[in-house]
PDB file of C-alpha atoms in Angstrom:
ATOM      1  CA  UNK A   1    -103.622  70.456 -23.299  1.00 81.00           C
ATOM      2  CA  UNK A   2    -102.786  74.910 -23.516  1.00 88.00           C
ATOM      3  CA  UNK A   3    -101.556  76.278 -26.211  1.00 93.00           C
ATOM      4  CA  UNK A   4    -100.042  80.171 -26.110  1.00 96.00           C
ATOM      5  CA  UNK A   5     -98.993  81.675 -29.302  1.00 97.00           C
ATOM      6  CA  UNK A   6     -97.798  84.831 -29.410  1.00 98.00           C
ATOM      7  CA  UNK A   7     -97.083  87.006 -32.585  1.00 97.00           C
ATOM      8  CA  UNK A   8     -95.008  87.991 -34.132  1.00 98.00           C
ATOM      9  CA  UNK A   9     -92.338  85.855 -34.090  1.00 97.00           C
ATOM     10  CA  UNK A  10     -89.755  88.240 -34.903  1.00 98.00           C
ATOM     11  CA  UNK A  11     -89.923  92.313 -34.955  1.00 97.00           C
ATOM     12  CA  UNK A  12     -88.088  95.114 -36.287  1.00 97.00           C
ATOM     13  CA  UNK A  13     -88.382  98.330 -34.789  1.00 96.00           C
ATOM     14  CA  UNK A  14     -87.105 101.519 -35.198  1.00 97.00           C
ATOM     15  CA  UNK A  15     -86.127 103.469 -32.485  1.00 97.00           C
ATOM     16  CA  UNK A  16     -88.801 106.017 -31.167  1.00 96.00           C
ATOM     17  CA  UNK A  17     -91.770 103.814 -32.366  1.00 97.00           C
ATOM     18  CA  UNK A  18     -94.400 102.205 -30.788  1.00 98.00           C
ATOM     19  CA  UNK A  19     -95.666  98.558 -31.123  1.00 98.00           C
ATOM     20  CA  UNK A  20     -97.520  95.658 -29.648  1.00 98.00           C
ATOM     21  CA  UNK A  21     -96.703  91.562 -28.965  1.00 98.00           C
ATOM     22  CA  UNK A  22     -99.691  89.609 -28.450  1.00 98.00           C
ATOM     23  CA  UNK A  23    -100.180  86.440 -27.244  1.00 98.00           C
ATOM     24  CA  UNK A  24    -103.811  84.309 -27.374  1.00 97.00           C
ATOM     25  CA  UNK A  25    -104.071  81.190 -25.530  1.00 95.00           C
ATOM     26  CA  UNK A  26    -106.477  78.605 -25.480  1.00 93.00           C
ATOM     27  CA  UNK A  27    -108.253  77.793 -22.233  1.00 85.00           C
ATOM     28  CA  UNK A  28    -109.225  79.280 -19.005  1.00 82.00           C
ATOM     29  CA  UNK A  29    -106.214  80.620 -16.996  1.00 81.00           C
ATOM     30  CA  UNK A  30    -105.787  82.100 -13.960  1.00 74.00           C
ATOM     31  CA  UNK A  31    -102.140  83.842 -14.698  1.00 90.00           C
ATOM     32  CA  UNK A  32    -100.591  85.028 -16.821  1.00 95.00           C
ATOM     33  CA  UNK A  33     -96.874  86.384 -17.061  1.00 97.00           C
ATOM     34  CA  UNK A  34     -94.690  88.249 -19.432  1.00 98.00           C
ATOM     35  CA  UNK A  35     -90.418  87.485 -19.750  1.00 98.00           C
ATOM     36  CA  UNK A  36     -87.753  89.019 -21.429  1.00 98.00           C
ATOM     37  CA  UNK A  37     -84.980  86.761 -22.436  1.00 98.00           C
ATOM     38  CA  UNK A  38     -81.483  88.316 -23.765  1.00 97.00           C
ATOM     39  CA  UNK A  39     -79.648  85.780 -25.649  1.00 93.00           C
ATOM     40  CA  UNK A  40     -77.588  82.893 -24.048  1.00 90.00           C
ATOM     41  CA  UNK A  41     -79.230  84.144 -20.962  1.00 94.00           C
ATOM     42  CA  UNK A  42     -82.378  83.257 -17.946  1.00 96.00           C
ATOM     43  CA  UNK A  43     -85.520  84.344 -17.908  1.00 97.00           C
ATOM     44  CA  UNK A  44     -86.306  87.999 -16.319  1.00 97.00           C
ATOM     45  CA  UNK A  45     -89.734  88.029 -14.862  1.00 97.00           C
ATOM     46  CA  UNK A  46     -91.296  91.541 -16.403  1.00 98.00           C
ATOM     47  CA  UNK A  47     -95.419  91.416 -15.334  1.00 97.00           C
ATOM     48  CA  UNK A  48     -97.981  88.760 -13.970  1.00 96.00           C
ATOM     49  CA  UNK A  49    -101.445  89.520 -14.959  1.00 95.00           C
ATOM     50  CA  UNK A  50    -103.746  87.967 -13.007  1.00 90.00           C
ATOM     51  CA  UNK A  51    -107.132  89.610 -13.561  1.00 85.00           C
ATOM     52  CA  UNK A  52    -109.829  90.847 -16.728  1.00 86.00           C
ATOM     53  CA  UNK A  53    -108.701  93.803 -17.411  1.00 86.00           C
ATOM     54  CA  UNK A  54    -105.241  93.819 -15.582  1.00 91.00           C
ATOM     55  CA  UNK A  55    -102.602  96.379 -16.521  1.00 94.00           C
ATOM     56  CA  UNK A  56     -99.255  96.923 -15.832  1.00 96.00           C
ATOM     57  CA  UNK A  57     -96.744  99.037 -17.032  1.00 97.00           C
ATOM     58  CA  UNK A  58     -93.128  99.286 -16.452  1.00 97.00           C
ATOM     59  CA  UNK A  59     -90.770 102.100 -18.011  1.00 97.00           C
ATOM     60  CA  UNK A  60     -91.095 101.708 -21.948  1.00 97.00           C
ATOM     61  CA  UNK A  61     -93.563  98.280 -21.528  1.00 98.00           C
ATOM     62  CA  UNK A  62     -97.235  98.106 -20.242  1.00 98.00           C
ATOM     63  CA  UNK A  63     -99.000  94.424 -20.563  1.00 98.00           C
ATOM     64  CA  UNK A  64    -102.506  93.987 -20.604  1.00 97.00           C
ATOM     65  CA  UNK A  65    -104.792  91.039 -20.081  1.00 95.00           C
ATOM     66  CA  UNK A  66    -108.056  90.531 -21.577  1.00 94.00           C
ATOM     67  CA  UNK A  67    -109.435  86.981 -20.197  1.00 91.00           C
ATOM     68  CA  UNK A  68    -112.787  86.926 -22.469  1.00 92.00           C
ATOM     69  CA  UNK A  69    -111.005  87.171 -25.531  1.00 93.00           C
ATOM     70  CA  UNK A  70    -107.925  85.136 -24.027  1.00 94.00           C
ATOM     71  CA  UNK A  71    -106.111  87.794 -24.936  1.00 96.00           C
ATOM     72  CA  UNK A  72    -102.705  89.564 -23.522  1.00 97.00           C
ATOM     73  CA  UNK A  73    -100.931  92.642 -25.312  1.00 98.00           C
ATOM     74  CA  UNK A  74     -97.255  93.824 -24.510  1.00 98.00           C
ATOM     75  CA  UNK A  75     -97.171  97.255 -25.568  1.00 98.00           C
ATOM     76  CA  UNK A  76     -93.651  98.799 -26.073  1.00 98.00           C
ATOM     77  CA  UNK A  77     -93.569 102.867 -26.687  1.00 97.00           C
ATOM     78  CA  UNK A  78     -91.184 104.759 -27.767  1.00 95.00           C
ATOM     79  CA  UNK A  79     -88.843 101.777 -28.618  1.00 95.00           C
ATOM     80  CA  UNK A  80     -84.738 102.457 -27.740  1.00 96.00           C
ATOM     81  CA  UNK A  81     -82.158  99.765 -28.203  1.00 96.00           C
ATOM     82  CA  UNK A  82     -82.015  98.535 -24.628  1.00 96.00           C
ATOM     83  CA  UNK A  83     -85.542  96.689 -25.029  1.00 97.00           C
ATOM     84  CA  UNK A  84     -83.573  93.965 -27.906  1.00 97.00           C
ATOM     85  CA  UNK A  85     -84.474  90.950 -26.998  1.00 98.00           C
ATOM     86  CA  UNK A  86     -87.089  88.118 -26.807  1.00 98.00           C
ATOM     87  CA  UNK A  87     -89.634  88.500 -24.906  1.00 98.00           C
ATOM     88  CA  UNK A  88     -92.262  85.003 -23.665  1.00 98.00           C
ATOM     89  CA  UNK A  89     -95.696  85.098 -22.133  1.00 98.00           C
ATOM     90  CA  UNK A  90     -96.415  82.320 -20.302  1.00 97.00           C
ATOM     91  CA  UNK A  91     -99.868  80.859 -19.536  1.00 95.00           C
ATOM     92  CA  UNK A  92    -100.287  78.852 -16.198  1.00 91.00           C
ATOM     93  CA  UNK A  93    -104.229  77.283 -16.313  1.00 83.00           C
ATOM     94  CA  UNK A  94    -106.591  77.100 -14.157  1.00 79.00           C
ATOM     95  CA  UNK A  95    -105.439  75.341 -10.495  1.00 79.00           C
ATOM     96  CA  UNK A  96    -102.050  74.400 -11.506  1.00 84.00           C
ATOM     97  CA  UNK A  97     -98.479  76.070 -11.465  1.00 86.00           C
ATOM     98  CA  UNK A  98     -96.588  75.180 -14.795  1.00 90.00           C
ATOM     99  CA  UNK A  99     -96.053  77.137 -17.475  1.00 94.00           C
ATOM    100  CA  UNK A 100     -96.982  77.064 -21.439  1.00 95.00           C
ATOM    101  CA  UNK A 101     -95.074  79.380 -23.246  1.00 97.00           C
ATOM    102  CA  UNK A 102     -95.533  80.797 -26.351  1.00 97.00           C
ATOM    103  CA  UNK A 103     -92.344  81.013 -28.786  1.00 97.00           C
ATOM    104  CA  UNK A 104     -91.086  84.242 -27.903  1.00 98.00           C
ATOM    105  CA  UNK A 105     -91.041  87.604 -30.357  1.00 98.00           C
ATOM    106  CA  UNK A 106     -87.770  88.140 -31.102  1.00 98.00           C
ATOM    107  CA  UNK A 107     -87.300  92.020 -31.406  1.00 98.00           C
ATOM    108  CA  UNK A 108     -84.633  93.934 -33.394  1.00 97.00           C
ATOM    109  CA  UNK A 109     -84.104  97.974 -31.850  1.00 97.00           C
ATOM    110  CA  UNK A 110     -82.918  99.648 -35.276  1.00 94.00           C
ATOM    111  CA  UNK A 111     -81.772 103.206 -34.688  1.00 89.00           C
TER     112      UNK A 111
ATOM    113  CA  UNK B   1     -79.798  87.900 -10.273  1.00 88.00           C
ATOM    114  CA  UNK B   2     -82.598  85.972  -9.380  1.00 89.00           C
ATOM    115  CA  UNK B   3     -81.498  84.381  -6.209  1.00 94.00           C
ATOM    116  CA  UNK B   4     -81.845  81.192  -7.794  1.00 98.00           C
ATOM    117  CA  UNK B   5     -78.362  79.307  -8.618  1.00 98.00           C
ATOM    118  CA  UNK B   6     -77.983  76.577 -10.881  1.00 98.00           C
ATOM    119  CA  UNK B   7     -74.289  73.950 -11.434  1.00 97.00           C
ATOM    120  CA  UNK B   8     -72.916  73.224 -13.502  1.00 98.00           C
ATOM    121  CA  UNK B   9     -72.939  76.215 -16.393  1.00 97.00           C
ATOM    122  CA  UNK B  10     -72.656  74.176 -19.097  1.00 97.00           C
ATOM    123  CA  UNK B  11     -71.698  70.816 -19.479  1.00 98.00           C
ATOM    124  CA  UNK B  12     -71.130  68.368 -22.478  1.00 98.00           C
ATOM    125  CA  UNK B  13     -71.419  64.780 -22.995  1.00 98.00           C
ATOM    126  CA  UNK B  14     -71.658  61.763 -25.301  1.00 98.00           C
ATOM    127  CA  UNK B  15     -74.321  59.966 -26.212  1.00 98.00           C
ATOM    128  CA  UNK B  16     -75.783  56.988 -23.368  1.00 98.00           C
ATOM    129  CA  UNK B  17     -74.009  58.804 -20.297  1.00 98.00           C
ATOM    130  CA  UNK B  18     -76.149  60.078 -17.520  1.00 98.00           C
ATOM    131  CA  UNK B  19     -75.745  63.596 -16.179  1.00 98.00           C
ATOM    132  CA  UNK B  20     -77.254  65.476 -12.604  1.00 98.00           C
ATOM    133  CA  UNK B  21     -78.110  68.984 -12.783  1.00 98.00           C
ATOM    134  CA  UNK B  22     -78.377  70.731  -9.618  1.00 98.00           C
ATOM    135  CA  UNK B  23     -80.839  73.290  -8.292  1.00 98.00           C
ATOM    136  CA  UNK B  24     -80.623  75.774  -5.472  1.00 98.00           C
ATOM    137  CA  UNK B  25     -84.032  77.769  -5.335  1.00 98.00           C
ATOM    138  CA  UNK B  26     -84.157  81.275  -3.929  1.00 97.00           C
ATOM    139  CA  UNK B  27     -84.505  81.373   0.153  1.00 96.00           C
ATOM    140  CA  UNK B  28     -88.013  80.953   1.104  1.00 93.00           C
ATOM    141  CA  UNK B  29     -89.210  79.295  -1.492  1.00 96.00           C
ATOM    142  CA  UNK B  30     -90.603  75.688  -1.360  1.00 95.00           C
ATOM    143  CA  UNK B  31     -92.068  75.482  -5.187  1.00 96.00           C
ATOM    144  CA  UNK B  32     -89.246  74.185  -7.586  1.00 97.00           C
ATOM    145  CA  UNK B  33     -89.700  73.751 -11.291  1.00 97.00           C
ATOM    146  CA  UNK B  34     -87.365  72.261 -14.258  1.00 98.00           C
ATOM    147  CA  UNK B  35     -87.687  73.799 -18.221  1.00 98.00           C
ATOM    148  CA  UNK B  36     -86.065  72.745 -20.876  1.00 98.00           C
ATOM    149  CA  UNK B  37     -85.334  74.436 -24.224  1.00 97.00           C
ATOM    150  CA  UNK B  38     -84.436  73.656 -26.870  1.00 96.00           C
ATOM    151  CA  UNK B  39     -84.834  75.527 -30.564  1.00 91.00           C
ATOM    152  CA  UNK B  40     -87.162  73.071 -32.479  1.00 91.00           C
ATOM    153  CA  UNK B  41     -89.361  72.811 -28.713  1.00 92.00           C
ATOM    154  CA  UNK B  42     -89.231  75.952 -27.842  1.00 95.00           C
ATOM    155  CA  UNK B  43     -89.522  76.226 -23.377  1.00 97.00           C
ATOM    156  CA  UNK B  44     -90.950  73.092 -21.826  1.00 96.00           C
ATOM    157  CA  UNK B  45     -91.923  72.445 -18.035  1.00 96.00           C
ATOM    158  CA  UNK B  46     -91.026  69.253 -17.214  1.00 97.00           C
ATOM    159  CA  UNK B  47     -91.975  68.582 -13.269  1.00 97.00           C
ATOM    160  CA  UNK B  48     -92.719  70.320 -10.588  1.00 96.00           C
ATOM    161  CA  UNK B  49     -91.532  69.907  -6.772  1.00 96.00           C
ATOM    162  CA  UNK B  50     -92.933  71.325  -4.066  1.00 95.00           C
ATOM    163  CA  UNK B  51     -91.631  70.695  -0.543  1.00 95.00           C
ATOM    164  CA  UNK B  52     -90.009  67.722  -1.378  1.00 95.00           C
ATOM    165  CA  UNK B  53     -93.503  66.009  -3.234  1.00 96.00           C
ATOM    166  CA  UNK B  54     -93.832  66.430  -6.750  1.00 95.00           C
ATOM    167  CA  UNK B  55     -96.991  67.931  -7.605  1.00 94.00           C
ATOM    168  CA  UNK B  56     -96.706  67.856 -11.540  1.00 93.00           C
ATOM    169  CA  UNK B  57     -95.161  66.238 -14.400  1.00 94.00           C
ATOM    170  CA  UNK B  58     -95.049  67.884 -17.962  1.00 93.00           C
ATOM    171  CA  UNK B  59     -93.734  66.005 -21.502  1.00 85.00           C
ATOM    172  CA  UNK B  60     -90.785  64.676 -19.080  1.00 92.00           C
ATOM    173  CA  UNK B  61     -89.421  61.668 -20.642  1.00 94.00           C
ATOM    174  CA  UNK B  62     -88.686  58.385 -18.332  1.00 95.00           C
ATOM    175  CA  UNK B  63     -85.003  58.842 -18.789  1.00 97.00           C
ATOM    176  CA  UNK B  64     -85.268  61.813 -16.674  1.00 97.00           C
ATOM    177  CA  UNK B  65     -86.235  62.265 -12.950  1.00 97.00           C
ATOM    178  CA  UNK B  66     -86.257  64.607 -10.640  1.00 97.00           C
ATOM    179  CA  UNK B  67     -86.174  64.968  -6.968  1.00 97.00           C
ATOM    180  CA  UNK B  68     -86.237  67.840  -4.493  1.00 98.00           C
ATOM    181  CA  UNK B  69     -84.336  67.131  -0.759  1.00 97.00           C
ATOM    182  CA  UNK B  70     -85.027  68.082   2.731  1.00 96.00           C
ATOM    183  CA  UNK B  71     -82.908  71.438   2.271  1.00 96.00           C
ATOM    184  CA  UNK B  72     -85.309  72.190  -0.716  1.00 97.00           C
ATOM    185  CA  UNK B  73     -82.208  72.215  -3.561  1.00 97.00           C
ATOM    186  CA  UNK B  74     -83.318  70.071  -6.234  1.00 98.00           C
ATOM    187  CA  UNK B  75     -81.545  67.642  -9.031  1.00 98.00           C
ATOM    188  CA  UNK B  76     -82.503  66.665 -12.435  1.00 98.00           C
ATOM    189  CA  UNK B  77     -81.374  63.517 -13.715  1.00 98.00           C
ATOM    190  CA  UNK B  78     -80.948  62.336 -17.418  1.00 98.00           C
ATOM    191  CA  UNK B  79     -79.921  59.232 -18.521  1.00 98.00           C
ATOM    192  CA  UNK B  80     -79.388  57.239 -22.046  1.00 98.00           C
ATOM    193  CA  UNK B  81     -78.712  60.577 -23.169  1.00 98.00           C
ATOM    194  CA  UNK B  82     -79.686  61.044 -26.767  1.00 97.00           C
ATOM    195  CA  UNK B  83     -78.116  64.352 -29.547  1.00 97.00           C
ATOM    196  CA  UNK B  84     -81.732  65.361 -29.347  1.00 96.00           C
ATOM    197  CA  UNK B  85     -81.259  66.268 -25.587  1.00 97.00           C
ATOM    198  CA  UNK B  86     -79.146  69.124 -25.665  1.00 97.00           C
ATOM    199  CA  UNK B  87     -80.724  71.871 -24.515  1.00 97.00           C
ATOM    200  CA  UNK B  88     -80.560  74.180 -22.111  1.00 98.00           C
ATOM    201  CA  UNK B  89     -82.109  73.165 -19.133  1.00 98.00           C
ATOM    202  CA  UNK B  90     -83.807  76.363 -16.504  1.00 98.00           C
ATOM    203  CA  UNK B  91     -84.846  75.828 -12.857  1.00 98.00           C
ATOM    204  CA  UNK B  92     -87.504  78.510 -11.333  1.00 98.00           C
ATOM    205  CA  UNK B  93     -88.944  78.491  -7.926  1.00 97.00           C
ATOM    206  CA  UNK B  94     -91.951  80.070  -6.522  1.00 95.00           C
ATOM    207  CA  UNK B  95     -93.153  81.113  -3.535  1.00 92.00           C
ATOM    208  CA  UNK B  96     -96.787  79.860  -4.365  1.00 83.00           C
ATOM    209  CA  UNK B  97     -99.982  82.140  -3.646  1.00 80.00           C
ATOM    210  CA  UNK B  98    -101.941  83.720  -5.655  1.00 80.00           C
ATOM    211  CA  UNK B  99     -99.526  85.413  -8.468  1.00 83.00           C
ATOM    212  CA  UNK B 100     -96.866  82.834  -8.195  1.00 87.00           C
ATOM    213  CA  UNK B 101     -94.096  83.744 -10.089  1.00 93.00           C
ATOM    214  CA  UNK B 102     -91.312  81.776 -11.629  1.00 96.00           C
ATOM    215  CA  UNK B 103     -87.794  83.002 -10.938  1.00 97.00           C
ATOM    216  CA  UNK B 104     -85.597  81.479 -12.829  1.00 98.00           C
ATOM    217  CA  UNK B 105     -81.601  80.560 -12.382  1.00 98.00           C
ATOM    218  CA  UNK B 106     -79.139  80.817 -15.385  1.00 97.00           C
ATOM    219  CA  UNK B 107     -79.757  77.360 -16.891  1.00 98.00           C
ATOM    220  CA  UNK B 108     -77.412  74.538 -17.629  1.00 98.00           C
ATOM    221  CA  UNK B 109     -76.398  73.928 -21.024  1.00 98.00           C
ATOM    222  CA  UNK B 110     -76.225  70.382 -22.075  1.00 98.00           C
ATOM    223  CA  UNK B 111     -74.183  69.279 -24.969  1.00 98.00           C
ATOM    224  CA  UNK B 112     -74.855  65.600 -26.294  1.00 98.00           C
ATOM    225  CA  UNK B 113     -71.933  64.740 -28.693  1.00 97.00           C
TER     226      UNK B 113
END
């Protein structure tokens, strides 16, 4: 069974500082995803990472993938209040489309 | 707005009852997925349909069933409801391919009393 672990589970950020969320997974995977969820809302797709060394950036968020280490990171640069949300990583095993999600990282950005 | 629609938004029912959740995928997407989100279990994959055929099952209870119709909308049927079935149920759709990015609907919040 594919296991996905995120840490930390809770992250209190100070505005303007940089932080990283880590996502480890247990078996070979072709695809890794990052989603954002605001309280009571749906999941918004942020990034799709397909290959070893893949790096994608959107605004203050940058995601990377190391398939050999089975590790993805979501880096937040100069945190702002609007980034407060829960961030999930999800992994699809090879030859399958179903997503296994991490527990989520709840981010709170304070002034 | 992802383009995936789900109805109803909220559903309150009693134990032992049966409910049907409905999902319409984004235009052009042939795959529909159902996920359950609860405080104790997190986000869990339930089932995947592609163009009307079941493709994969996750930890879906026998009391739960789903189908995808010729117009590609999907329904998730939950029967003999228990208190523990209270959760957010999400539908997602995708076009497939290498990335297979899944787009999630707004969800149906089910409360079983």
